[in-house]
Short mmCIF file of C-alpha atoms and ligand atoms in Angstrom, two decimals:
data_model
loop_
_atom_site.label_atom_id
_atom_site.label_comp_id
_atom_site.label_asym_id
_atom_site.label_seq_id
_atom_site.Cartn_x
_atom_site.Cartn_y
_atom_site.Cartn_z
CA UNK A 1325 14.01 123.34 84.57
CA UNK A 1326 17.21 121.77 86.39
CA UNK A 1327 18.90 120.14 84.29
CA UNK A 1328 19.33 116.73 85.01
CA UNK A 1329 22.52 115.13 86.82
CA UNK A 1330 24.31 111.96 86.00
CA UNK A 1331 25.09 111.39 89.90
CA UNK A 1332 22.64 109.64 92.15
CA UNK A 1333 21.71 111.63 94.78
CA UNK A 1334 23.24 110.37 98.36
CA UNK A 1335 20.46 109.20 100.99
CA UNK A 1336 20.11 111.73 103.70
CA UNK A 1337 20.26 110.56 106.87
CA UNK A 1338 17.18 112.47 108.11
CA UNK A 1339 15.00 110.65 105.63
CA UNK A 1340 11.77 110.94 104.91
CA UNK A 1341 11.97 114.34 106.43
CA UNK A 1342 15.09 114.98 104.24
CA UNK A 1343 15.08 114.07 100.32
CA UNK A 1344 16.23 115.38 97.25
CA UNK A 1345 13.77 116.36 94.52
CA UNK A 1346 14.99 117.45 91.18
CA UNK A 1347 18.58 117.67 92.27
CA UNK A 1348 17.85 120.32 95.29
CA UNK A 1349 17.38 119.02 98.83
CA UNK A 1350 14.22 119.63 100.64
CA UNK A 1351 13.35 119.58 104.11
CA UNK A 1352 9.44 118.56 104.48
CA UNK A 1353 8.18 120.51 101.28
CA UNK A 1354 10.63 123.54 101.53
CA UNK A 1355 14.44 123.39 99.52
CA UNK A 1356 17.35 124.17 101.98
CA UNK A 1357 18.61 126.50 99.70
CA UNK A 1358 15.98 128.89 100.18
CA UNK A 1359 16.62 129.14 104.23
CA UNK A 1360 20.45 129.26 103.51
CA UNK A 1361 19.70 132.74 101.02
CA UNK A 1362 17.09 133.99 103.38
CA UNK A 1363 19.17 133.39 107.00
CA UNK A 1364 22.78 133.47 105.34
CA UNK A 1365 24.96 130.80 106.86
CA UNK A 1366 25.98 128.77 109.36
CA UNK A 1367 22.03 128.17 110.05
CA UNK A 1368 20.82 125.35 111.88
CA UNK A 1369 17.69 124.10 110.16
CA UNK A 1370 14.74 121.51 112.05
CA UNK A 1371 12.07 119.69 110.95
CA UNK A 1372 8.78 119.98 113.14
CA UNK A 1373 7.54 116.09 111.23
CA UNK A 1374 10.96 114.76 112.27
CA UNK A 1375 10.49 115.80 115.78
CA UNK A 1376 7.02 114.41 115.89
CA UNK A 1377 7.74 111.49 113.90
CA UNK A 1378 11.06 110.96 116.71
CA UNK A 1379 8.33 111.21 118.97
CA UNK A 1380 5.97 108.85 117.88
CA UNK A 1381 8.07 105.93 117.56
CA UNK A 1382 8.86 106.13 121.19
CA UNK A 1383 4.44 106.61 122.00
CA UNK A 1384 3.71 103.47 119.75
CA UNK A 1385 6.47 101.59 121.47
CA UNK A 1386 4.79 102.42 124.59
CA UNK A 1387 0.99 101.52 123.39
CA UNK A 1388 -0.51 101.73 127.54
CA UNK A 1389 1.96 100.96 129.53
CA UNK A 1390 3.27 103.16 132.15
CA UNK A 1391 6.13 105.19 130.39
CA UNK A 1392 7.14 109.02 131.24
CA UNK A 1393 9.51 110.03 128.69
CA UNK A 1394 11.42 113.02 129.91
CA UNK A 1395 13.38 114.47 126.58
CA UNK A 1396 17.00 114.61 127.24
CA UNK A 1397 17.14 118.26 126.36
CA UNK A 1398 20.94 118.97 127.07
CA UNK A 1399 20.76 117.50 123.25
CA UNK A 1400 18.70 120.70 122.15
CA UNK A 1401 16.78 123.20 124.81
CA UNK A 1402 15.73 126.03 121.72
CA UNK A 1403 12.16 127.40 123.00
CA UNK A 1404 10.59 126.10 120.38
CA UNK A 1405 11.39 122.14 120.11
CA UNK A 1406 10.86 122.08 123.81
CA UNK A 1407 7.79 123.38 123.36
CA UNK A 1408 7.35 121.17 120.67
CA UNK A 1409 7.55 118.20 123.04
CA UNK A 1410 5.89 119.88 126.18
CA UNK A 1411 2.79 119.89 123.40
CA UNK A 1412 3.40 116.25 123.08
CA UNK A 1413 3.01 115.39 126.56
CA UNK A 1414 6.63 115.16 127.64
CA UNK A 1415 8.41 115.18 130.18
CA UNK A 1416 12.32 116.75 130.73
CA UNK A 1417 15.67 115.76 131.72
CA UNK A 1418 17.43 118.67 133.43
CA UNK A 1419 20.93 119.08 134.41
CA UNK A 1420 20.68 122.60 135.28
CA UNK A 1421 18.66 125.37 137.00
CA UNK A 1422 18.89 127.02 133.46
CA UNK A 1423 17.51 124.03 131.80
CA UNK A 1424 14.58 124.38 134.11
CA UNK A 1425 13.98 128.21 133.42
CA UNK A 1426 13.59 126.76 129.74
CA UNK A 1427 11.47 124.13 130.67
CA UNK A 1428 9.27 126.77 133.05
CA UNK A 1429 9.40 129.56 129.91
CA UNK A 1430 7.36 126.88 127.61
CA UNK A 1431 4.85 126.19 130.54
CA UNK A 1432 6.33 122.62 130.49
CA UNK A 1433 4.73 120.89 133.70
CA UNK A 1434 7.49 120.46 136.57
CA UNK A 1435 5.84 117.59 137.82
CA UNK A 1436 7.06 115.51 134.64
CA UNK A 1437 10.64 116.66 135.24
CA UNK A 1438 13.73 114.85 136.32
CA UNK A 1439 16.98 116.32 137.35
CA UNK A 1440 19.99 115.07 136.71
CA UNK A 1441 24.09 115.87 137.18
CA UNK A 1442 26.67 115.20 139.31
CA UNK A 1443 26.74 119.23 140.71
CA UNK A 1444 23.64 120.43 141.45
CA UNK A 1445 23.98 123.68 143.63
CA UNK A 1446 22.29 125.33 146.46
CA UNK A 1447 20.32 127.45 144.05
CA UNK A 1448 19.65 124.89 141.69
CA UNK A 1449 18.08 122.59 144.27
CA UNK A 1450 16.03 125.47 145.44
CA UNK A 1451 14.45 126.24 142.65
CA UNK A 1452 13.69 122.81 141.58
CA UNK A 1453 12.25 122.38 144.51
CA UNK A 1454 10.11 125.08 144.43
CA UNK A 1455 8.94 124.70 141.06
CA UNK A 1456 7.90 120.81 142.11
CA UNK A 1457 10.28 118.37 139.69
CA UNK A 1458 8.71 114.93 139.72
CA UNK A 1459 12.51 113.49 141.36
CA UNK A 1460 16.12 114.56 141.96
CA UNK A 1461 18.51 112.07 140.29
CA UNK A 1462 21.20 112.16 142.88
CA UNK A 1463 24.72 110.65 142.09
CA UNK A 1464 26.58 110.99 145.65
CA UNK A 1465 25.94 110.87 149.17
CA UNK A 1466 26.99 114.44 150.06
CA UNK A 1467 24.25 115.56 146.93
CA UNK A 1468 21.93 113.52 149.42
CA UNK A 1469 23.06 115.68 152.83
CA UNK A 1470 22.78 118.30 150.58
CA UNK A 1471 19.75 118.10 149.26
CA UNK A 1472 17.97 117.41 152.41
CA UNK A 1473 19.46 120.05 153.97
CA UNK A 1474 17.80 122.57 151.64
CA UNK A 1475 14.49 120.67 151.75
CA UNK A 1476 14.06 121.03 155.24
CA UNK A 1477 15.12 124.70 155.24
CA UNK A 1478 12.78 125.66 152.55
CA UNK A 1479 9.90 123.24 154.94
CA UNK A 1480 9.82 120.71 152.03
CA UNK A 1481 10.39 116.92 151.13
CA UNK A 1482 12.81 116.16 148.04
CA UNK A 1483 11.73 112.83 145.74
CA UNK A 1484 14.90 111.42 144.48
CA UNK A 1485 15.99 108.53 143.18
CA UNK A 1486 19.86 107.08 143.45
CA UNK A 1487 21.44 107.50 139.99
CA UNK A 1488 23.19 103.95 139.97
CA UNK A 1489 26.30 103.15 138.05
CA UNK A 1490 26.05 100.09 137.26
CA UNK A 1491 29.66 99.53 135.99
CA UNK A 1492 28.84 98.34 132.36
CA UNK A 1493 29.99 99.21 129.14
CA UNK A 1494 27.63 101.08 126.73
CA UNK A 1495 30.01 100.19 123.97
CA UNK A 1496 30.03 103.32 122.40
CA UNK A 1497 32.57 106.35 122.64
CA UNK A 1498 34.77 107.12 125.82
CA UNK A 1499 33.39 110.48 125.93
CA UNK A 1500 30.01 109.15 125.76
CA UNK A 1501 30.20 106.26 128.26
CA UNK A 1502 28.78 107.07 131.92
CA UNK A 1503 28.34 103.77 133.21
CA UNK A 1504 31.47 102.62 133.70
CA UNK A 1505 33.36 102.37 136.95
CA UNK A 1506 35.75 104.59 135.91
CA UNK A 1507 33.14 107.79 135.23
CA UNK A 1508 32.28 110.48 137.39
CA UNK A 1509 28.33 109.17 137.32
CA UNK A 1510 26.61 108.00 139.53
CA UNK A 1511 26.83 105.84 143.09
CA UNK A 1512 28.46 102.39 142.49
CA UNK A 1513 26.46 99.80 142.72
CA UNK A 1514 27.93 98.18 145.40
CA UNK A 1515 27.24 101.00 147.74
CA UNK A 1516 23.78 101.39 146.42
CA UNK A 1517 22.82 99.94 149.27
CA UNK A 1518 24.27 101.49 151.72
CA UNK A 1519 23.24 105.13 149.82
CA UNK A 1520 19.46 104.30 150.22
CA UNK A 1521 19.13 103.15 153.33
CA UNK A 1522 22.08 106.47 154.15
CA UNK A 1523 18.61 108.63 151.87
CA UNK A 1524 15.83 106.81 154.36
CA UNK A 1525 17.22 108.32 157.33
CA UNK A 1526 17.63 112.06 156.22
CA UNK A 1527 14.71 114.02 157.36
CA UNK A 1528 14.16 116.19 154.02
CA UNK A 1529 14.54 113.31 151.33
CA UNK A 1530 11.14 110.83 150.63
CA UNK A 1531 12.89 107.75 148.34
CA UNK A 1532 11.10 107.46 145.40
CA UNK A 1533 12.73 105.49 142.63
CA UNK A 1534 16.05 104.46 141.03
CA UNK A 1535 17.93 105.69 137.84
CA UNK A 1536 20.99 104.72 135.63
CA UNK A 1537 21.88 106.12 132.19
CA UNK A 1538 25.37 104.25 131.10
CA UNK A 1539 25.72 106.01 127.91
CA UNK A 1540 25.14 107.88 124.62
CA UNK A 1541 24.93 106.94 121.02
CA UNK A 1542 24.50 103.07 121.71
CA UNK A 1543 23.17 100.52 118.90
CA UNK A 1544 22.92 97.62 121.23
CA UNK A 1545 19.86 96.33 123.72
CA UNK A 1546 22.26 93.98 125.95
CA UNK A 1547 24.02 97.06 127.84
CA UNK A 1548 20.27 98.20 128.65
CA UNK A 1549 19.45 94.87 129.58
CA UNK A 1550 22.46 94.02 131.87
CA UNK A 1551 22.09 97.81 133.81
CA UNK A 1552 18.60 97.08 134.13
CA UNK A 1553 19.33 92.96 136.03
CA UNK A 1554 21.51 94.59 137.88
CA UNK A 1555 19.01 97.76 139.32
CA UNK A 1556 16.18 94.86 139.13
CA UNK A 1557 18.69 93.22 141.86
CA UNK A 1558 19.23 96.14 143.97
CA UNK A 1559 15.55 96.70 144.06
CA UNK A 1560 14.54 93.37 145.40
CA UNK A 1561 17.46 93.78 147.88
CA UNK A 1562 16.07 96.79 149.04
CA UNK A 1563 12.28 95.65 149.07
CA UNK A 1564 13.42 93.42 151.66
CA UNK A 1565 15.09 96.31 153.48
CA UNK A 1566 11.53 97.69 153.31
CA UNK A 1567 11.77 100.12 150.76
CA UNK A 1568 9.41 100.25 147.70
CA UNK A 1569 10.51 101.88 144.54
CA UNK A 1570 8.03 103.55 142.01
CA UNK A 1571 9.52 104.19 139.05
CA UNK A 1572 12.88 102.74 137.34
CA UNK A 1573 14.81 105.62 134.92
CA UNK A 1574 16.59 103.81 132.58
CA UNK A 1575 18.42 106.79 131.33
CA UNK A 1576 18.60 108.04 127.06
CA UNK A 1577 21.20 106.95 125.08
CA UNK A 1578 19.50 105.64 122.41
CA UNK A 1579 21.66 105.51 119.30
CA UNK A 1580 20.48 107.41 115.61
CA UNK A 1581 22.07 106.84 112.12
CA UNK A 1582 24.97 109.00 110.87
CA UNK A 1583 26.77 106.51 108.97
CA UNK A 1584 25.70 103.14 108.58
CA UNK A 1585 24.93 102.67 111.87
CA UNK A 1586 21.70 100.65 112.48
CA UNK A 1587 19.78 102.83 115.26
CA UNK A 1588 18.23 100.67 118.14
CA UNK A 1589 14.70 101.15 118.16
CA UNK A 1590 12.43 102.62 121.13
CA UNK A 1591 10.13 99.43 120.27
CA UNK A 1592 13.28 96.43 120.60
CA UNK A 1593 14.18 98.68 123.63
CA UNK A 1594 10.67 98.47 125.69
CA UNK A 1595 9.58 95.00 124.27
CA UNK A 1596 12.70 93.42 126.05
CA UNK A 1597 12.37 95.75 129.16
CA UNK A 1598 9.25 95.13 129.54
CA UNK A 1599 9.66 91.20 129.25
CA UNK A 1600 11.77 91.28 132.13
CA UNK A 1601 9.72 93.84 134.27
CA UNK A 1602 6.75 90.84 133.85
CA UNK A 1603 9.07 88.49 134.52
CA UNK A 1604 9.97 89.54 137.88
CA UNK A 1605 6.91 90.65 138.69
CA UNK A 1606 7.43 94.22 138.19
CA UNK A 1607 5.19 95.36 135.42
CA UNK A 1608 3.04 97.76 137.42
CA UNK A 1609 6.71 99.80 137.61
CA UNK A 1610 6.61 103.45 136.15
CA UNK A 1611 9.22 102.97 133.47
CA UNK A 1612 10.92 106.41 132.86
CA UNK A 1613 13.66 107.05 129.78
CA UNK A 1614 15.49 110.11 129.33
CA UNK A 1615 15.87 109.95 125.38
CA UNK A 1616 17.96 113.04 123.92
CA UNK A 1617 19.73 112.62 120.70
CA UNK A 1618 17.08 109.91 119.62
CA UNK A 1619 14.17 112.40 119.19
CA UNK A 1620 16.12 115.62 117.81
CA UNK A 1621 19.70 113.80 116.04
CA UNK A 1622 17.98 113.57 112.63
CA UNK A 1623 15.66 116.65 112.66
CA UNK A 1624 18.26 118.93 111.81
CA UNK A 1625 21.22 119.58 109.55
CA UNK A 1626 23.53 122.81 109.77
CA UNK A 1627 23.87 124.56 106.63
CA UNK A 1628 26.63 126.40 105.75
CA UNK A 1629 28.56 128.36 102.57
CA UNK A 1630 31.64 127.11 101.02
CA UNK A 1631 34.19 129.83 101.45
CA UNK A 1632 37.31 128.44 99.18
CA UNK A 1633 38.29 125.63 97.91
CA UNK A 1634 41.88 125.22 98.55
CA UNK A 1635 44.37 123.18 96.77
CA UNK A 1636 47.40 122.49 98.52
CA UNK A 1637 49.84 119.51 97.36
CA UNK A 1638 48.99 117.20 100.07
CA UNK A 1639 45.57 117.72 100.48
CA UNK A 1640 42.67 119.39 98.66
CA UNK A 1641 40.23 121.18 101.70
CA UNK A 1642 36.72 123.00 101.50
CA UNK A 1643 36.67 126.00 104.12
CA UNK A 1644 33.30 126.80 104.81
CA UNK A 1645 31.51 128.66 107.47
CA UNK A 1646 30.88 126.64 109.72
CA UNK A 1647 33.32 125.82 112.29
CA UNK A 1648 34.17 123.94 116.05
CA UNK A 1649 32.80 126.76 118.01
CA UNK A 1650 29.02 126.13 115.83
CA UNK A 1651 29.25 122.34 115.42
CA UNK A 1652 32.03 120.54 118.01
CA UNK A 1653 31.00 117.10 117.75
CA UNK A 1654 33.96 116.40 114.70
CA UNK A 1655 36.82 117.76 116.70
CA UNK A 1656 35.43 116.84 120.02
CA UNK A 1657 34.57 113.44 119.29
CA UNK A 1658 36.18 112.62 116.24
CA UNK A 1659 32.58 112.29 115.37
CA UNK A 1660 31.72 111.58 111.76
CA UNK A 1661 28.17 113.83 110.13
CA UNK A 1662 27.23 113.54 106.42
CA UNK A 1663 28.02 116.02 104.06
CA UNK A 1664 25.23 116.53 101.16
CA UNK A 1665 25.43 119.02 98.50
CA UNK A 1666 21.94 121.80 99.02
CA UNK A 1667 22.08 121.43 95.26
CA UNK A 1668 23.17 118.72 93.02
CA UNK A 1669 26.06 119.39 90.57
CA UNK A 1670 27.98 117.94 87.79
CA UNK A 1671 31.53 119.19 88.52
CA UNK A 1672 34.57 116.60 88.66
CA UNK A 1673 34.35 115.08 91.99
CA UNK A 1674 37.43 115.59 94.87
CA UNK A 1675 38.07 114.49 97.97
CA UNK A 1676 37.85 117.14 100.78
CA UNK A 1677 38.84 117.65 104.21
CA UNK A 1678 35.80 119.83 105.43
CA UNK A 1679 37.33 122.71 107.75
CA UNK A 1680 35.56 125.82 109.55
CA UNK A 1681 37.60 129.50 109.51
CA UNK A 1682 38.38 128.67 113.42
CA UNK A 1683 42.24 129.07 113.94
CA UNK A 1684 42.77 125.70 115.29
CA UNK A 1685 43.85 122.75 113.70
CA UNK A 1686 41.06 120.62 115.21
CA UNK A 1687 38.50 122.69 113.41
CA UNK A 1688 37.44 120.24 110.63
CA UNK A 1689 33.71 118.78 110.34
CA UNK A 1690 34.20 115.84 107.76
CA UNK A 1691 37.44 114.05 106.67
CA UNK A 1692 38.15 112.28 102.92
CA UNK A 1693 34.59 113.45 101.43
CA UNK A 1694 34.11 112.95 97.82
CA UNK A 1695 32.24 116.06 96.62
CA UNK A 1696 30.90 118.16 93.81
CA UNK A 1697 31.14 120.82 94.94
CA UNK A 1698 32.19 124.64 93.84
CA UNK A 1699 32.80 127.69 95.91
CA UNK A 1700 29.81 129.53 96.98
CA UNK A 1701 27.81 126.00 97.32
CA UNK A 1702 25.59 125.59 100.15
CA UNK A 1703 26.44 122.35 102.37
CA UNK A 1704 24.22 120.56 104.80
CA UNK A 1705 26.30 118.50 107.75
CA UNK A 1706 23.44 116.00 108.62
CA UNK A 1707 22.46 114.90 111.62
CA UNK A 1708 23.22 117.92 113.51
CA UNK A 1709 20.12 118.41 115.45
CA UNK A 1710 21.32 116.83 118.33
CA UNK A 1711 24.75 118.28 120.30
CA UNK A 1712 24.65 120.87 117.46
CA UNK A 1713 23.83 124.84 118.75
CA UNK A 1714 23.75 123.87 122.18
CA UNK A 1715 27.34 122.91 122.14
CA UNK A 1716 28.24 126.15 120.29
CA UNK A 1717 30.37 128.76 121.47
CA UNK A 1718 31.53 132.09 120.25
CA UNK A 1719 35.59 131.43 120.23
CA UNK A 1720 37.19 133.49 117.43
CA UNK A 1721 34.72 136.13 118.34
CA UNK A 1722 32.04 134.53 116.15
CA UNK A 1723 28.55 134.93 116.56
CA UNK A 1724 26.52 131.40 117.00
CA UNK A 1725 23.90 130.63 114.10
CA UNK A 1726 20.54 131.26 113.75
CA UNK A 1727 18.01 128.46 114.02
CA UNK A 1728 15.33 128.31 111.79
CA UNK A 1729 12.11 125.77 112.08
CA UNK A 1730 10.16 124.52 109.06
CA UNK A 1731 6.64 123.07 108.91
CA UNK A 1732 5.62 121.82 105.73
CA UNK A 1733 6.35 124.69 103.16
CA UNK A 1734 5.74 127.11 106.05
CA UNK A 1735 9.14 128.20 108.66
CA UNK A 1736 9.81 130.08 111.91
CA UNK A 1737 12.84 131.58 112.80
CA UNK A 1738 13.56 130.26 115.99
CA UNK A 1739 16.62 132.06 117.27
CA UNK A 1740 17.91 135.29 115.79
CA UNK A 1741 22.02 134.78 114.72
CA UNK A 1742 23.83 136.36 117.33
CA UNK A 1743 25.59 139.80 116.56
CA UNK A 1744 28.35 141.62 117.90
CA UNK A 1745 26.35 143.54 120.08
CA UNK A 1746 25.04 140.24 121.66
CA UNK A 1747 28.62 139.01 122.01
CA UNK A 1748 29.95 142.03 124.25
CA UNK A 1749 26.74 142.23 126.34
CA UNK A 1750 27.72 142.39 129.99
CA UNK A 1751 31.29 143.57 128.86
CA UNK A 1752 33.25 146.51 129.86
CA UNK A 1753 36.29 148.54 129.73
CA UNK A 1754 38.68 149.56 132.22
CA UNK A 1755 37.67 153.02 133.81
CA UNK A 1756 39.81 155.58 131.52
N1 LLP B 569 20.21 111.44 130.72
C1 LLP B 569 21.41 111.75 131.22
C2 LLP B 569 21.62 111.69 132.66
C3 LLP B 569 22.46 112.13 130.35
O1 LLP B 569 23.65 112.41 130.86
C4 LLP B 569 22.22 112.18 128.96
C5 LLP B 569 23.27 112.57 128.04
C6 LLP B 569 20.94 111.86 128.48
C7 LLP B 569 19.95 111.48 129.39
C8 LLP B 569 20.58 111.89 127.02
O2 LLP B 569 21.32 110.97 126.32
P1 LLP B 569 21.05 110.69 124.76
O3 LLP B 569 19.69 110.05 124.65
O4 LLP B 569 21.08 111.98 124.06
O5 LLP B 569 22.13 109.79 124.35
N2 LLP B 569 27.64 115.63 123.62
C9 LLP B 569 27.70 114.21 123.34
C10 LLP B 569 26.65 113.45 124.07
C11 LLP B 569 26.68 113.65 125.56
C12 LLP B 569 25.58 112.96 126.27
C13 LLP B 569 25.52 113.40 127.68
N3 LLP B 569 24.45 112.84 128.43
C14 LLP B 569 27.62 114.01 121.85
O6 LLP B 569 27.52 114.98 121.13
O7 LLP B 569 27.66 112.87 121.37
#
């Protein structure tokens, strides 16, 4: 039996998916410890019943109205959670021809696929082209020559919509914000104008809608609300120019709990959107949303092995596995993810600067954590499902983790960890 611990165990962020049972945390009905001593660590770990349940409270928030939700999946492309969501019925946000090769590889349908960023090549417009996306996102007017250029070469007509910056503040981090002035995003509103009526005239381009997203990681409905009176304006200036608009892309952005933070939900998002769309008249509008972090933040946690515990006189630190290069939210961001204990213990609690093996100083995942924790413990950083592998890298020569999916008590390993031999692929030596 486990014996029984004086502590109360800490509320996982990931809840219900995540919970502790008798001292040993659990994802859906299998104990995290079992996936760390069957995959080793640093392992990425998702839950199939968070994903769905992510997904869910976006479909009841949309009941019947005319919603595509294209998943945001620059948050988390692995095979198998897009497929997860192509199952669903959803749609993707791309920001690269690689992110459609994914989306392609899971037999997601092209015509529910936006595409997004500020570069898009020759190549990339091409192929999405080819493959049929449901709109190009375009952010500047020589994406627009562009674009049509390689329509009409290839015989074709590009959808697109203007992405629109509509110069307000998300409220969240500086990384994070796109829809200021000051960001590399987007057309400015003011010019909005002048950019449609610029898209109208070019032979390979048919205007289809309009698009914003002003941020990531945001709690509050107003910036949504005053980025969507402002694109509500520019459409009615440009219905009297003539052009119709049939769908509005409000972007992802929506916000999850790491901390305390009070998530804003899909449902206060739509109700209020959707007031306004009636209000203006506008309710038979295709309403698209580009959710990433929102439907994959909290189905995953990264698990990984305390190395040492190190005592030095300023500072007391727990080195474990994981470092920047598998998890580079902390030193990129500053970011703050939970830090729960796999399995509960009794030992004297310490305050611990969390810090990967990476030779850089930056290389830290939690700061000031009160822990119980021993060498040889297994930790989960919480909310890691989001930003997590896809931002991984392999600096220090280290392999990135493995990913491993569970299902109730059943799992899949969903990517391999990488091994040397997959880190000098396509590498060679100088002729001897
Ligand atoms: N659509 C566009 C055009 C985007 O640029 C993004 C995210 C999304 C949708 C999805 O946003 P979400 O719903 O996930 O907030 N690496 C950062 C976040 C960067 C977000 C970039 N764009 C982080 O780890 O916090």
């Amino acid at each position: 039996m486990t014996p029984q611990t004086a502590q109360q165990p800490p509320v996982p962020a990931g809840q219900p998916h995540f919970y502790y049972k008798d001292g040993q945390l659990y994802v859906e009905s299998v104990p995290l410890a079992d996936l760390a001593k069957t995959y080793g660590t640093p392992l990425y770990v998702y839950s199939r019943a968070a994903l769905r349940a992510a997904w869910q409270s976006y479909a009841d928030a949309i009941g019947s109205r005319k919603v595509l939700v294209c998943f945001g999946m620059k948050a988390n492309s692995n095979l198998a959670i897009i497929d997860e969501f192509a199952r669903l019925g959803s749609g993707f946000d791309i920001v690269s021809g690689g992110e459609l090769a994914r989306v392609l590889a899971v037999g997601g349908d092209p015509s529910k696929v936006v595409f997004s960023g500020v570069g898009k090549q020759v190549w990339e417009m091409e192929q999405a082209l080819q493959a049929g996306v449901k709109c190009f996102n375009v952010e500047s007017v020589p994406e627009l020559q562009r674009l049509s250029e390689v329509a009409v070469r290839m015989g074709k007509i590009a959808p697109v919509s203007l992405r629109v910056n509509p110069d307000v503040d998300a409220q969240t981090h500086p990384y994070i914000s796109t829809g200021l002035k000051e960001n590399k995003f987007g057309i400015a509103i003011e010019v909005a104008l002048a950019a449609y009526a610029q898209a109208t005239r070019l032979p390979g381009l048919r205007v289809v809608g309009v698009d914003c997203h002003i941020g990531s990681q945001i709690t509050e409905v107003s910036p949504y609300l005053d980025a969507l009176d402002k694109l509500l304006d520019l459409m009615a200036a440009l219905k009297k120019e003539g052009v119709e608009l049939a769908h509005l892309d409000l972007g992802g952005g929506l916000g999850i709990r790491y901390d305390d933070e009070t998530p804003l939900a899909p449902v206060t998002l739509l109700t209020a959107v959707f007031e306004r769309l009636q209000a203006r008249g506008l309710a038979h509008l295709q309403l698209v949303l580009e959710p990433g972090r929102s439907l994959v933040g909290n189905a995953g946690v990264l698990l990984t092995d305390v190395q040492y515990l190190k005592h030095t006189e300023d500072r007391d630190f727990a080195i474990v596995d994981a470092g920047m290069n598998d998890l580079m939210r902390p030193a990129l961001y500053d970011a703050w993810h939970g830090v729960l204990p796999v399995v509960l213990s009794d030992v004297a609690p310490v305050v611990y600067e969390v810090v990967g093996p990476v030779c850089e100083s930056a290389d830290w995942l939690a700061h000031d954590r009160q822990l119980r924790i021993s060498q040889g413990d297994t930790l989960a950083i919480e909310s890691a499902g989001a930003y997590g592998f896809v931002m991984a890298g392999h600096y220090n020569s280290r392999g990135r983790p493995a990913e491993v999916l569970v299902d109730g008590s059943d799992w899949h390993l969903v990517r391999q960890r990488e091994t040397f031999e997959d880190l000098i692929r396509g590498e060679q030596m100088l002729p001897r």
